[in-house]
Coordinates of C-alpha atoms and ligand atoms in Angstrom, one line a residue:
M836 CA -0.1 -8.0 -12.4
L837 CA 2.4 -8.8 -9.6
N838 CA -0.2 -9.4 -6.8
F839 CA 2.2 -8.9 -4.0
S840 CA 4.3 -6.2 -5.5
K841 CA 6.1 -4.2 -2.7
K842 CA 4.3 -6.3 -0.1
N843 CA 6.2 -7.6 3.0
I844 CA 5.1 -11.1 3.8
L845 CA 6.0 -12.8 7.0
L846 CA 5.6 -16.6 6.8
C847 CA 5.5 -18.4 10.2
V848 CA 6.2 -22.1 9.8
T849 CA 5.2 -24.3 12.7
G850 CA 5.9 -28.0 13.4
G851 CA 3.8 -30.2 11.1
I852 CA 4.6 -32.5 8.2
A853 CA 3.1 -29.9 5.8
A854 CA 6.1 -27.7 6.7
Y855 CA 7.9 -29.2 3.7
K856 CA 5.5 -27.2 1.5
S857 CA 6.5 -23.9 2.9
A858 CA 9.4 -23.6 0.4
E859 CA 6.8 -23.7 -2.4
I860 CA 4.7 -21.0 -0.6
I861 CA 7.7 -18.8 -0.4
R862 CA 8.5 -19.3 -4.1
L863 CA 5.0 -18.4 -5.1
F864 CA 4.9 -15.2 -3.0
K865 CA 8.2 -14.2 -4.5
K866 CA 7.1 -14.9 -8.0
N867 CA 4.2 -12.5 -7.3
G868 CA 6.6 -9.7 -6.3
A869 CA 6.7 -10.1 -2.5
D870 CA 9.6 -9.7 -0.1
V871 CA 9.4 -12.7 2.2
R872 CA 10.8 -13.2 5.7
V873 CA 10.4 -16.5 7.5
V874 CA 9.9 -17.3 11.2
M875 CA 10.4 -20.9 12.3
T876 CA 9.4 -22.5 15.5
E877 CA 11.8 -25.1 17.0
S878 CA 9.6 -28.0 16.0
A879 CA 9.2 -26.7 12.4
K880 CA 13.0 -27.3 12.1
E881 CA 12.4 -31.0 12.6
F882 CA 10.4 -31.0 9.3
I883 CA 12.4 -28.7 7.0
T884 CA 15.8 -27.1 7.5
P885 CA 16.2 -23.3 8.1
L886 CA 18.9 -23.4 5.3
T887 CA 16.3 -24.5 2.7
L888 CA 13.9 -21.7 3.6
Q889 CA 16.8 -19.1 3.9
A890 CA 17.9 -20.1 0.4
V891 CA 14.4 -19.9 -1.1
S892 CA 13.4 -16.6 0.6
G893 CA 16.8 -14.9 0.2
N894 CA 16.7 -13.7 3.8
D895 CA 18.0 -14.9 7.2
I896 CA 15.6 -17.1 9.1
H897 CA 14.1 -15.7 12.4
D898 CA 13.7 -18.3 15.1
S899 CA 14.5 -16.8 18.5
L900 CA 12.9 -14.1 20.7
L901 CA 16.1 -13.3 22.5
D902 CA 18.8 -13.4 19.8
E903 CA 21.3 -10.6 20.0
K904 CA 22.2 -11.0 16.3
A905 CA 18.6 -10.9 15.2
E906 CA 17.8 -8.0 17.5
S907 CA 20.6 -5.8 16.1
A908 CA 19.6 -6.6 12.5
M909 CA 15.8 -6.7 12.8
G910 CA 14.3 -7.1 16.3
H911 CA 10.9 -8.8 16.8
I912 CA 9.0 -5.5 17.1
E913 CA 10.6 -4.2 13.8
L914 CA 9.7 -7.5 12.2
A915 CA 6.1 -7.2 13.4
K916 CA 5.9 -3.7 12.0
W917 CA 7.6 -4.6 8.8
A918 CA 5.0 -7.2 7.9
D919 CA 2.1 -6.2 5.7
I920 CA 0.7 -9.7 5.8
I921 CA 1.4 -12.6 8.2
L922 CA 0.7 -16.2 7.1
I923 CA 1.0 -19.1 9.5
A924 CA 1.4 -22.2 7.4
P925 CA 1.3 -24.9 8.5
C926 CA -0.5 -23.9 11.7
T927 CA -0.6 -26.6 14.3
A928 CA -3.4 -27.1 16.9
E929 CA -0.8 -26.0 19.6
T930 CA -0.1 -22.7 17.6
M931 CA -3.9 -22.0 17.3
S932 CA -4.2 -22.5 21.1
K933 CA -1.2 -20.2 21.7
I934 CA -2.6 -17.4 19.6
T935 CA -6.1 -17.8 21.1
H936 CA -4.6 -17.3 24.6
G937 CA -2.2 -14.5 23.6
R938 CA 0.9 -16.4 24.7
A939 CA 4.2 -14.6 23.8
D940 CA 6.8 -17.2 25.0
D941 CA 8.4 -17.5 21.6
L942 CA 9.2 -15.3 18.6
M943 CA 6.1 -16.2 16.6
G944 CA 3.7 -15.7 19.6
A945 CA 5.2 -12.3 20.4
L946 CA 5.1 -11.2 16.7
I947 CA 1.4 -12.0 16.4
L948 CA 0.7 -9.9 19.5
A949 CA 2.8 -7.0 18.3
S950 CA 1.7 -6.8 14.7
K951 CA -1.2 -4.9 13.2
A952 CA -0.9 -6.8 9.9
N953 CA -3.7 -9.1 8.6
V954 CA -3.0 -12.6 9.8
Y955 CA -3.9 -15.6 7.7
I956 CA -3.9 -19.1 9.2
A957 CA -3.6 -22.3 7.2
P958 CA -4.2 -25.1 9.8
A959 CA -2.7 -28.6 9.3
M960 CA -3.3 -31.3 11.8
N961 CA -4.9 -34.8 12.3
T962 CA -8.6 -34.7 11.6
N963 CA -9.6 -35.7 15.2
M964 CA -7.4 -32.9 16.6
W965 CA -9.1 -30.5 14.2
M966 CA -12.6 -31.7 15.2
D967 CA -11.8 -31.7 18.9
K968 CA -14.0 -29.2 20.9
G969 CA -10.9 -27.4 22.2
T970 CA -9.6 -26.7 18.7
Q971 CA -13.0 -25.8 17.5
N972 CA -13.5 -23.3 20.4
N973 CA -10.1 -21.8 19.5
Y974 CA -11.1 -21.6 15.8
Q975 CA -14.3 -19.7 16.6
K976 CA -12.5 -17.3 19.0
L977 CA -9.9 -16.6 16.3
L978 CA -12.5 -16.1 13.6
S979 CA -14.3 -13.5 15.9
R980 CA -11.0 -11.7 16.3
N981 CA -10.7 -11.3 12.5
Y982 CA -8.1 -13.9 11.8
T983 CA -8.6 -15.3 8.3
F984 CA -8.6 -19.1 8.0
I985 CA -7.5 -20.8 4.8
G986 CA -8.8 -24.4 5.1
P987 CA -8.1 -26.9 6.4
A988 CA -8.8 -29.1 3.4
D989 CA -10.6 -32.4 3.5
G990 CA -8.9 -35.6 2.4
E991 CA -6.3 -38.3 3.2
Q992 CA -3.8 -37.3 5.7
A993 CA -0.1 -38.3 6.2
C994 CA -1.2 -40.5 9.2
G995 CA -3.7 -42.3 7.0
D996 CA -6.9 -40.8 8.5
V997 CA -9.4 -39.2 6.2
G998 CA -11.2 -35.9 6.9
P999 CA -10.7 -32.2 7.4
G1000 CA -7.2 -31.3 8.6
R1001 CA -4.9 -31.2 5.6
M1002 CA -3.1 -28.0 4.8
V1003 CA -4.6 -26.3 1.7
E1004 CA -2.2 -26.6 -1.2
P1005 CA 0.3 -23.7 -1.7
N1006 CA -1.2 -22.6 -5.0
D1007 CA -4.6 -22.3 -3.4
I1008 CA -3.3 -20.5 -0.3
I1009 CA -1.8 -17.8 -2.6
D1010 CA -5.0 -17.6 -4.7
L1011 CA -7.2 -17.2 -1.6
I1012 CA -5.0 -14.5 -0.2
I1013 CA -5.1 -12.6 -3.5
S1014 CA -8.8 -12.8 -3.8
S1015 CA -9.3 -11.7 -0.2
L1016 CA -7.2 -8.6 -1.0
K1017 CA -9.4 -7.9 -4.0
N1018 CA -12.5 -7.9 -1.7
G1019 CA -11.0 -5.1 0.3
P1020 CA -12.8 -2.1 1.8
L1021 CA -12.7 -0.2 -1.5
A1022 CA -14.1 -3.1 -3.7
N1023 CA -16.8 -1.6 -6.0
K1024 CA -15.3 1.9 -5.7
I1025 CA -13.8 3.8 -8.5
V1026 CA -10.9 6.1 -7.5
T1027 CA -9.4 8.8 -9.8
I1028 CA -6.0 10.0 -8.9
T1029 CA -3.7 12.6 -10.3
A1030 CA 0.1 12.3 -10.1
G1031 CA 3.3 13.8 -11.2
P1032 CA 4.0 17.3 -12.6
T1033 CA 2.4 19.1 -15.4
R1034 CA 4.3 20.7 -18.3
E1035 CA 3.2 24.1 -19.6
Q1036 CA 4.8 24.6 -23.0
I1037 CA 6.4 28.0 -23.8
D1038 CA 7.5 26.8 -27.3
P1039 CA 8.0 23.3 -28.8
V1040 CA 11.1 22.7 -26.7
R1041 CA 10.7 24.7 -23.5
F1042 CA 8.2 24.4 -20.7
I1043 CA 7.4 25.3 -17.1
S1044 CA 7.3 22.3 -14.7
N1045 CA 8.4 21.1 -11.3
N1046 CA 10.3 18.3 -9.5
S1047 CA 7.3 16.0 -8.9
S1048 CA 8.5 12.4 -9.7
G1049 CA 5.0 10.8 -9.4
K1050 CA 6.2 8.5 -6.7
M1051 CA 3.6 9.6 -4.1
G1052 CA 0.7 9.6 -6.6
Y1053 CA 1.7 6.2 -8.1
S1054 CA 1.9 4.8 -4.5
I1055 CA -1.5 6.1 -3.8
A1056 CA -2.8 4.4 -6.9
E1057 CA -1.2 1.1 -5.9
A1058 CA -2.6 1.3 -2.4
A1059 CA -6.1 1.9 -3.8
L1060 CA -5.7 -1.1 -6.0
E1061 CA -4.7 -3.2 -3.1
L1062 CA -7.9 -2.3 -1.2
G1063 CA -9.9 -3.6 -4.2
A1064 CA -10.7 -0.3 -6.0
T1065 CA -10.9 0.3 -9.7
V1066 CA -8.2 2.9 -10.3
N1067 CA -7.8 5.7 -12.9
L1068 CA -4.4 7.4 -12.7
V1069 CA -4.2 10.7 -14.6
S1070 CA -0.4 11.2 -14.8
G1071 CA 1.8 14.0 -15.9
P1072 CA 5.2 13.1 -17.5
V1073 CA 7.1 10.7 -15.1
S1074 CA 9.6 7.9 -15.6
I1075 CA 7.9 5.3 -13.3
K1076 CA 5.6 2.5 -14.5
A1077 CA 2.1 1.9 -13.3
D1078 CA 0.7 -1.5 -12.4
K1079 CA -1.0 -3.1 -15.4
S1080 CA -4.3 -3.2 -13.6
I1081 CA -4.4 0.6 -13.3
N1082 CA -6.2 2.6 -16.0
L1083 CA -3.3 5.0 -16.8
I1084 CA -4.0 8.2 -18.7
K1085 CA -0.9 10.2 -19.7
V1086 CA -1.2 13.9 -20.0
N1087 CA 1.2 16.9 -20.3
S1088 CA -0.5 20.1 -19.4
A1089 CA -2.8 21.1 -16.6
N1090 CA -5.6 21.7 -19.1
Q1091 CA -5.2 18.1 -20.4
M1092 CA -5.2 16.8 -16.8
L1093 CA -8.4 18.7 -16.1
E1094 CA -10.1 17.3 -19.2
S1095 CA -9.1 13.7 -18.4
V1096 CA -10.1 14.1 -14.8
M1097 CA -13.5 15.4 -15.8
N1098 CA -14.0 12.3 -18.1
C1099 CA -13.1 9.9 -15.3
M1100 CA -15.1 11.7 -12.6
S1101 CA -18.5 11.0 -14.2
D1102 CA -18.5 7.5 -12.5
S1103 CA -15.8 7.9 -9.8
D1104 CA -16.5 7.7 -6.1
I1105 CA -13.2 9.2 -4.9
F1106 CA -10.8 11.8 -6.2
I1107 CA -7.3 12.2 -4.9
G1108 CA -5.3 15.1 -6.3
C1109 CA -1.7 14.3 -5.7
A1110 CA -0.3 16.0 -8.8
A1111 CA 1.9 19.1 -8.6
V1112 CA -0.2 21.0 -11.1
S1113 CA 1.5 24.1 -12.4
D1114 CA -0.4 27.1 -11.0
F1115 CA 0.5 29.2 -14.1
K1116 CA 0.9 28.6 -17.8
P1117 CA 2.3 30.9 -20.5
S1118 CA -0.4 33.1 -21.9
D1119 CA 1.0 32.7 -25.4
Y1120 CA 2.5 29.6 -27.0
S1121 CA 5.1 30.1 -29.7
E1122 CA 4.6 27.6 -32.5
S1123 CA 8.3 27.8 -33.4
K1124 CA 11.3 27.7 -31.1
I1125 CA 12.0 31.1 -29.6
K1126 CA 15.5 32.2 -30.9
K1127 CA 17.9 33.2 -28.2
D1128 CA 19.4 36.0 -30.3
S1129 CA 15.9 37.6 -31.0
A1130 CA 16.3 39.8 -27.8
D1131 CA 18.6 40.2 -24.7
N1132 CA 15.6 39.9 -22.4
L1133 CA 12.5 37.8 -22.8
D1134 CA 9.3 38.5 -20.9
I1135 CA 6.9 35.5 -20.6
K1136 CA 3.5 36.5 -19.6
L1137 CA 1.8 33.9 -17.4
E1138 CA -1.8 33.2 -16.6
K1139 CA -3.4 31.1 -13.9
N1140 CA -4.4 27.5 -14.7
K1141 CA -7.8 26.3 -13.6
D1142 CA -7.8 24.6 -10.2
I1143 CA -8.7 21.0 -10.9
L1144 CA -9.3 20.1 -7.3
S1145 CA -11.8 22.9 -6.7
I1146 CA -13.6 22.1 -9.9
V1147 CA -14.0 18.5 -8.9
S1148 CA -15.3 19.3 -5.5
D1149 CA -17.8 21.8 -7.0
K1150 CA -19.0 19.6 -9.9
F1151 CA -19.1 16.2 -8.1
P1152 CA -20.5 16.9 -4.6
S1153 CA -21.2 13.3 -3.9
A1154 CA -17.6 12.2 -4.5
Y1155 CA -15.1 12.0 -1.6
V1156 CA -12.5 14.6 -2.6
V1157 CA -8.9 14.6 -1.2
G1158 CA -6.2 17.1 -1.9
F1159 CA -2.5 17.3 -1.1
A1160 CA -0.8 20.4 0.1
A1161 CA 2.8 21.0 -0.6
E1162 CA 3.8 23.6 2.0
T1163 CA 7.1 25.2 3.2
S1164 CA 5.8 27.1 6.3
N1165 CA 2.8 27.0 8.6
V1166 CA 2.2 23.6 7.1
K1167 CA -0.9 22.4 9.0
E1168 CA -2.6 25.9 9.1
N1169 CA -2.1 26.5 5.3
A1170 CA -3.3 23.0 4.5
K1171 CA -6.4 23.5 6.7
S1172 CA -7.2 26.7 4.8
K1173 CA -7.0 24.8 1.5
L1174 CA -9.3 22.1 3.0
I1175 CA -11.9 24.7 3.6
S1176 CA -11.4 27.0 0.5
K1177 CA -11.4 24.1 -1.9
N1178 CA -14.3 22.4 0.0
L1179 CA -12.5 19.1 0.4
N1180 CA -13.2 16.0 2.6
M1181 CA -9.5 15.5 3.4
I1182 CA -6.2 17.2 2.7
I1183 CA -2.7 15.6 3.2
S1184 CA 0.0 18.1 4.0
N1185 CA 3.7 17.6 3.4
D1186 CA 6.5 19.9 4.4
V1187 CA 8.4 20.3 1.1
S1188 CA 11.0 22.6 2.7
D1189 CA 12.6 19.3 4.0
K1190 CA 14.4 17.9 1.0
S1191 CA 14.4 14.4 2.4
I1192 CA 10.6 14.0 2.1
G1193 CA 8.1 15.2 -0.5
F1194 CA 9.3 15.9 -4.0
D1195 CA 11.4 13.3 -5.9
V1196 CA 12.4 11.1 -2.9
D1197 CA 11.2 7.7 -1.7
E1198 CA 9.9 8.8 1.7
N1199 CA 7.3 11.2 3.0
E1200 CA 5.9 12.4 6.3
V1201 CA 2.4 13.9 6.3
N1202 CA -0.6 15.1 8.3
V1203 CA -3.9 13.7 7.2
I1204 CA -6.4 16.5 7.9
T1205 CA -10.2 16.3 7.9
K1206 CA -12.6 18.8 9.4
D1207 CA -12.6 16.8 12.7
E1208 CA -9.1 15.5 13.2
I1209 CA -5.4 15.6 12.2
I1210 CA -3.6 12.3 12.0
F1211 CA 0.2 12.5 11.8
L1212 CA 2.0 9.8 9.8
K1213 CA 5.6 9.8 10.6
R1214 CA 8.4 9.4 8.0
D1215 CA 8.0 6.2 6.0
K1216 CA 8.3 4.8 2.5
K1217 CA 5.7 6.5 0.2
I1218 CA 3.9 3.1 -0.4
R1219 CA 3.4 2.7 3.4
I1220 CA 2.2 6.3 3.8
A1221 CA -0.2 5.7 0.9
R1222 CA -1.6 2.5 2.4
N1223 CA -2.2 4.3 5.7
V1224 CA -4.0 7.2 3.8
L1225 CA -6.1 4.9 1.8
N1226 CA -7.2 2.9 4.8
T1227 CA -8.2 6.1 6.5
I1228 CA -10.2 7.1 3.4
A1229 CA -11.9 3.7 3.3
A1230 CA -12.8 3.9 7.0
Q1231 CA -14.3 7.4 6.5
I1232 CA -16.3 6.3 3.5
N1233 CA -17.5 3.0 5.0
N1234 CA -18.7 4.8 8.2
Ligands
PMT2788 O1 5.6 13.3 -7.0 P1 6.5 13.1 -5.9 O2 8.0 13.4 -6.3 O3 6.4 11.8 -5.1 O4 6.2 14.3 -4.8 C1 4.9 14.2 -4.1 C2 4.3 15.6 -4.0 C3 5.2 16.5 -3.1 C4 4.2 16.3 -5.4 C5 2.9 15.4 -3.3 O5 3.1 14.8 -2.1 C6 2.2 16.7 -3.2 O6 2.3 17.4 -2.2 N1 1.3 17.0 -4.2 C7 0.6 18.3 -4.2 C8 1.5 19.4 -4.8 C9 0.8 20.7 -5.0 O7 0.7 21.1 -6.1 O8 0.4 21.2 -3.9 P2 -0.4 22.7 -3.8 O9 -0.5 23.0 -2.4 O10 0.2 23.6 -4.7 O11 -1.9 22.3 -4.3 C10 -2.9 21.9 -3.5 C11 -3.8 20.9 -4.2 O12 -4.4 21.5 -5.3 C12 -3.1 19.7 -4.7 O13 -3.9 18.6 -4.4 C13 -3.0 19.9 -6.2 O14 -3.0 18.7 -7.0 C14 -4.3 20.8 -6.5 N2 -4.2 21.7 -7.6 C15 -3.3 22.7 -7.6 C16 -3.3 23.6 -8.7 C17 -4.2 23.4 -9.7 N3 -4.2 24.2 -10.8 N4 -5.1 22.4 -9.7 C18 -5.1 21.5 -8.7 O15 -5.9 20.6 -8.6

């Protein structure tokens, strides 16, 4: 599994001797699938050159709050929003003090204030500096504000002193971040998700289907995995690949999807129906290919498929059940009716009359609707919409 697949990691490098290890940290993040951008403080550049980190990360280095070039490419607020995870490594005593006091007099300080991403701190300093009351006060304050500390490690330091203060080794930093992601808010939860279209066969070579690519459903599955859930993904025929850690069950028809969902739901806590399930199927299946010269007109009688979502909410009342609503008009109102008629905990509406969102594209824009509130998620990549949706579900369940 690529642990940081599609994750945006912002590495902030500050001025300590351990800065030379940041190239290795970047390499490990990239090896695990991440896109890495680097912010350097002025003093960090005394220990490792920006050129080295630019070459390893494959991206320009960000080092200035007021840099016209940087602002036109990716300004500090965009960078703060871009990051899924921020790691400050090495983090000096001065940087800890700066964050504790919310100072924004350089790019790194401003980014930390502007970002909602999880911030990990890997301190690196002389052992007496680490043990000093001022640093320890800052440490406690940052812990209480939900910053996650990695280390410092104990041992011999560059200055010859021995004790806590060394930066944790790059391999261990990466492992600790991975394991903290696995202990996310959906740890111990089993989530069953449907994705993609269904195919309702008319004869061996023809079928009724739709344009669902599976991108939204597979993103939902990845986001659930990132929050620590065990994930079953019941998928119609699509051309994208699922992460190896996802239990992928491939199906064709709505009936097969229903059967697989029922099997998974016996021990699932959450169901998310993102598939574009065909509402109708041919009443009769022709075992042999229907010949085009058998008649000038062909009538195909259709009958309704069973509604998977309604069956799940009916048969598994203790599960948290989420539907999607693909609408072309009165989007919120129609979705809200489905929330009630299908007895759901949440429904996510998307306006599929807009061809740039919804079916078979990389972005979406949705309303997350519960009985109590509507949260609008503006146009964004499907993986980011999915992360937002899953965090909302986790918050609802854990409350
Ligand atoms: O796959 P992509 O290309 O990324 O596109 C994503 C998407 C547009 C398919 C997705 O965002 C979406 O909107 N999925 C739901 C599509 C749909 O079928 O909507 P609906 O309004 O017709 O159905 C409402 C809900 O009932 C859905 O959760 C659907 O999965 C469910 N349903 C519908 C019919 C049926 N027989 N059984 C069901 O469970």
